[in-house]
Coordinates of C-alpha atoms and ligand atoms in Angstrom, one line a residue:
M1 CA 37.9 322.6 225.6
E2 CA 39.0 325.7 223.8
F3 CA 42.7 325.0 224.4
L4 CA 42.3 321.9 222.1
L5 CA 40.1 323.6 219.8
T6 CA 42.7 326.2 218.9
L7 CA 45.4 323.5 218.3
R8 CA 42.9 321.4 216.0
R9 CA 41.7 324.6 214.1
R10 CA 45.8 325.6 213.4
G11 CA 46.3 322.0 212.0
I12 CA 47.5 319.6 215.0
M13 CA 45.9 316.2 213.9
D14 CA 47.8 313.6 215.8
A15 CA 45.9 311.9 218.6
A16 CA 48.7 311.0 220.9
V17 CA 49.9 314.8 220.7
L18 CA 46.5 316.2 221.3
R19 CA 45.8 313.7 224.3
A20 CA 49.1 314.7 225.8
M21 CA 48.3 318.8 225.4
D22 CA 44.8 317.8 227.2
E23 CA 46.4 316.0 229.8
V24 CA 49.3 317.9 231.1
P25 CA 48.1 320.9 233.3
R26 CA 50.0 324.4 231.8
E27 CA 48.9 326.2 234.9
Y28 CA 51.7 324.5 237.2
F29 CA 54.3 325.2 234.7
V30 CA 53.9 329.0 234.5
P31 CA 54.5 331.7 237.0
T32 CA 51.9 332.4 239.6
E33 CA 51.1 335.8 238.1
Q34 CA 50.7 334.3 234.6
V35 CA 48.1 331.6 235.6
G36 CA 45.1 333.5 233.9
A37 CA 47.0 333.2 230.7
A38 CA 48.2 329.6 231.0
Y39 CA 45.6 328.3 228.5
A40 CA 45.9 331.4 226.0
D41 CA 48.0 330.3 222.6
Q42 CA 51.1 332.4 223.7
A43 CA 54.6 332.1 225.2
L44 CA 54.9 333.3 228.5
P45 CA 57.8 334.6 230.4
I46 CA 59.4 332.3 233.2
A47 CA 62.4 332.8 235.5
C48 CA 65.7 333.9 234.5
G49 CA 64.7 335.7 231.6
Q50 CA 63.6 332.7 229.8
T51 CA 59.9 331.8 228.1
I52 CA 57.7 328.7 228.1
S53 CA 56.9 328.1 224.4
Q54 CA 53.7 328.9 222.8
P55 CA 51.2 325.9 223.0
Y56 CA 50.6 325.5 219.4
V57 CA 54.6 325.7 218.5
V58 CA 54.8 322.9 221.5
A59 CA 52.1 320.8 219.8
Y60 CA 53.6 321.7 216.2
M61 CA 57.1 320.4 217.3
T62 CA 56.0 317.4 219.0
E63 CA 53.9 316.5 216.1
R64 CA 57.0 316.9 213.5
L65 CA 58.8 314.6 215.5
D66 CA 56.9 311.3 214.5
L67 CA 57.3 309.8 217.9
G68 CA 56.5 306.3 218.9
P69 CA 56.2 304.7 222.4
K70 CA 59.3 303.1 223.0
H71 CA 61.5 306.4 221.7
R72 CA 64.2 307.8 224.1
I73 CA 64.2 311.6 223.6
L74 CA 66.6 314.4 224.1
E75 CA 65.2 317.9 224.6
I76 CA 67.8 320.8 224.7
G77 CA 66.4 323.5 226.9
T78 CA 64.2 322.3 229.7
G79 CA 63.0 325.8 230.8
S80 CA 59.6 325.1 232.8
G81 CA 59.5 321.5 232.0
Y82 CA 56.2 322.1 230.0
Q83 CA 57.6 320.4 226.5
A84 CA 59.4 317.5 228.5
A85 CA 56.3 316.7 230.1
I86 CA 54.4 316.5 226.8
L87 CA 57.0 314.3 225.3
S88 CA 57.1 312.0 228.4
R89 CA 53.4 311.2 227.7
I90 CA 54.1 310.0 224.2
V91 CA 57.6 308.3 224.5
R92 CA 59.5 306.0 226.9
E93 CA 61.9 308.2 228.3
V94 CA 63.2 311.9 228.2
V95 CA 66.3 313.2 229.2
T96 CA 65.9 317.1 229.1
V97 CA 69.2 319.4 229.4
E98 CA 69.0 323.1 230.9
R99 CA 72.0 325.6 231.2
Y100 CA 70.4 327.2 234.3
R101 CA 70.5 325.3 237.7
T102 CA 67.6 327.2 239.2
L103 CA 65.1 326.4 236.1
A104 CA 66.4 322.5 236.0
E105 CA 65.9 322.5 239.7
A106 CA 62.6 323.7 239.9
A107 CA 61.4 321.7 236.5
R108 CA 62.8 318.4 238.4
V109 CA 60.7 319.0 241.4
R110 CA 57.3 320.2 239.4
L111 CA 57.6 317.2 237.2
Q112 CA 58.2 314.7 239.9
T113 CA 55.5 316.6 241.9
L114 CA 53.0 315.8 239.1
G115 CA 54.1 312.4 238.2
F116 CA 56.4 312.6 235.2
D117 CA 58.5 310.1 236.3
N118 CA 60.0 309.2 232.8
V119 CA 61.9 312.6 232.8
Q120 CA 65.7 313.0 233.8
V121 CA 66.6 316.5 234.1
V122 CA 70.3 317.2 233.6
V123 CA 72.0 320.5 234.2
G124 CA 74.5 321.4 231.2
D125 CA 75.4 322.8 228.2
G126 CA 73.1 321.3 225.7
L127 CA 75.0 322.3 223.0
K128 CA 77.3 319.1 224.1
G129 CA 74.0 317.0 224.3
A130 CA 74.1 314.1 226.6
P131 CA 76.9 311.9 225.4
D132 CA 76.8 309.4 228.2
L133 CA 73.1 308.9 227.7
A134 CA 73.2 308.7 223.8
P135 CA 71.9 307.6 221.3
F136 CA 68.3 309.4 221.1
D137 CA 65.9 308.2 218.9
R138 CA 64.6 312.2 218.8
I139 CA 66.2 315.2 219.7
M140 CA 64.3 318.3 220.3
V141 CA 66.0 321.9 220.7
T142 CA 63.7 324.5 222.1
A143 CA 66.0 327.6 222.0
A144 CA 67.4 329.1 218.6
A145 CA 70.6 327.7 217.2
E146 CA 72.8 329.6 214.9
H147 CA 74.3 326.6 213.2
I148 CA 73.3 322.9 213.5
P149 CA 75.2 321.7 216.8
Q150 CA 77.5 318.8 215.5
A151 CA 77.4 317.2 218.8
L152 CA 73.5 316.5 218.7
V153 CA 73.7 315.4 215.3
N154 CA 76.4 312.7 216.6
Q155 CA 74.0 311.8 219.3
L156 CA 71.1 311.1 216.9
A157 CA 70.5 307.3 216.3
N158 CA 70.1 306.2 212.9
H159 CA 66.7 306.8 211.3
G160 CA 66.7 309.4 213.9
V161 CA 64.9 312.9 213.7
M162 CA 66.0 316.1 215.2
V163 CA 63.7 319.4 215.3
L164 CA 65.3 322.9 216.2
P165 CA 65.0 326.5 215.3
L166 CA 67.9 327.7 213.3
G167 CA 68.8 331.3 212.7
P168 CA 69.8 334.4 214.3
H169 CA 69.7 335.6 217.9
G170 CA 66.5 337.9 218.5
G171 CA 66.0 337.4 214.6
A172 CA 64.2 335.6 211.8
Q173 CA 64.6 331.7 212.5
T174 CA 63.3 328.7 210.8
L175 CA 62.0 325.5 212.4
V176 CA 64.2 322.8 210.9
K177 CA 63.6 319.1 210.9
L178 CA 66.8 316.7 210.3
T179 CA 66.7 313.1 209.4
K180 CA 69.8 310.9 209.9
T181 CA 69.9 308.0 207.6
D182 CA 73.0 305.9 207.4
G183 CA 75.2 309.0 208.2
E184 CA 73.7 311.3 206.1
I185 CA 71.6 314.2 206.7
S186 CA 68.6 315.4 205.2
Q187 CA 67.0 319.1 206.3
E188 CA 63.4 320.1 205.6
E189 CA 62.7 323.7 206.3
L190 CA 59.0 323.9 208.4
I191 CA 57.7 327.3 209.6
G192 CA 59.1 330.7 210.9
V193 CA 59.5 330.9 214.7
R194 CA 60.7 333.0 217.5
F195 CA 62.9 331.4 220.1
V196 CA 65.3 332.5 223.0
P197 CA 69.1 332.2 222.0
L198 CA 70.7 328.8 222.5
L199 CA 73.8 329.9 224.7
A200 CA 77.1 328.1 225.1
G201 CA 78.1 326.8 228.5
T202 CA 76.0 326.5 231.6
A203 CA 74.7 330.0 232.9
R204 CA 76.2 332.1 235.9
E205 CA 73.3 332.3 238.3
L206 CA 71.8 335.5 239.0
Ligands
LIG301 N1 61.3 323.8 226.7 C1 60.8 324.8 227.4 C2 60.9 326.3 226.9 C3 62.6 326.7 226.5 S1 62.9 328.5 226.7 C4 59.3 325.0 228.1 O1 58.8 324.0 227.9 O2 59.3 325.6 229.2 C5 64.8 328.1 226.1 C6 65.3 327.5 227.4 O3 66.6 327.0 226.6 C7 65.7 328.4 228.6 O4 65.3 327.8 229.7 C8 67.5 328.6 228.3 O5 67.9 328.6 229.4 C9 67.9 327.1 227.8 N2 68.8 327.1 226.9 C10 69.6 328.0 226.5 N3 70.7 327.6 225.9 C11 71.1 326.2 226.3 C12 72.1 325.3 226.5 N4 73.2 325.5 225.7 N5 72.1 324.2 227.1 C13 71.0 324.0 227.7 N6 69.8 324.8 227.6 C14 70.1 326.1 227.2

């Protein structure tokens, strides 16, 4: 299939990631008017002025997390629920936090309907993480942070890994991989990316 071929050509090699990308039907996560573009390698607009990330970036971030089948994952920025669905195919449990109730509720119904039953969708401020459900083996942030959120670092388990886009809102952002070892954080810069901003607080609905 063209979709997987594009991901392979761009360097995605992890078999579990490619299998998950193959199994999750992206057309159910995009707005009806975007279904024709569901398998193009591009970000697409969703409700509340947000976006569903480009498939390559979804696969790349997933691969960089070095996931294992027993892992519990925290995702910040549920959006459509697509990234959470991909993660849920590879790990034991996914908790995903979204600041828009509208998006969170739509994603919850969508994930349930499609049978992704190891995903828990939480409405809240992802800058605070999900302290009552911590620690997490892996954390993925899918909105751009201007600074590393300390609450998320605190909720990362020992030997945990976090991947997040860091940089100014609307400007050049870098995907960063953090690894926590005995309380120490090491930081590796990955690729340039463009994400919608990580904003404090839950959203006032439109
Ligand atoms: N992962 C999503 C795409 C995310 S777009 C998908 O697969 O479709 C980024 C999302 O992060 C948006 O839905 C936005 O509302 C959300 N977001 C931004 N700041 C947030 C915060 N502080 N807490 C939780 N969600 C946040």
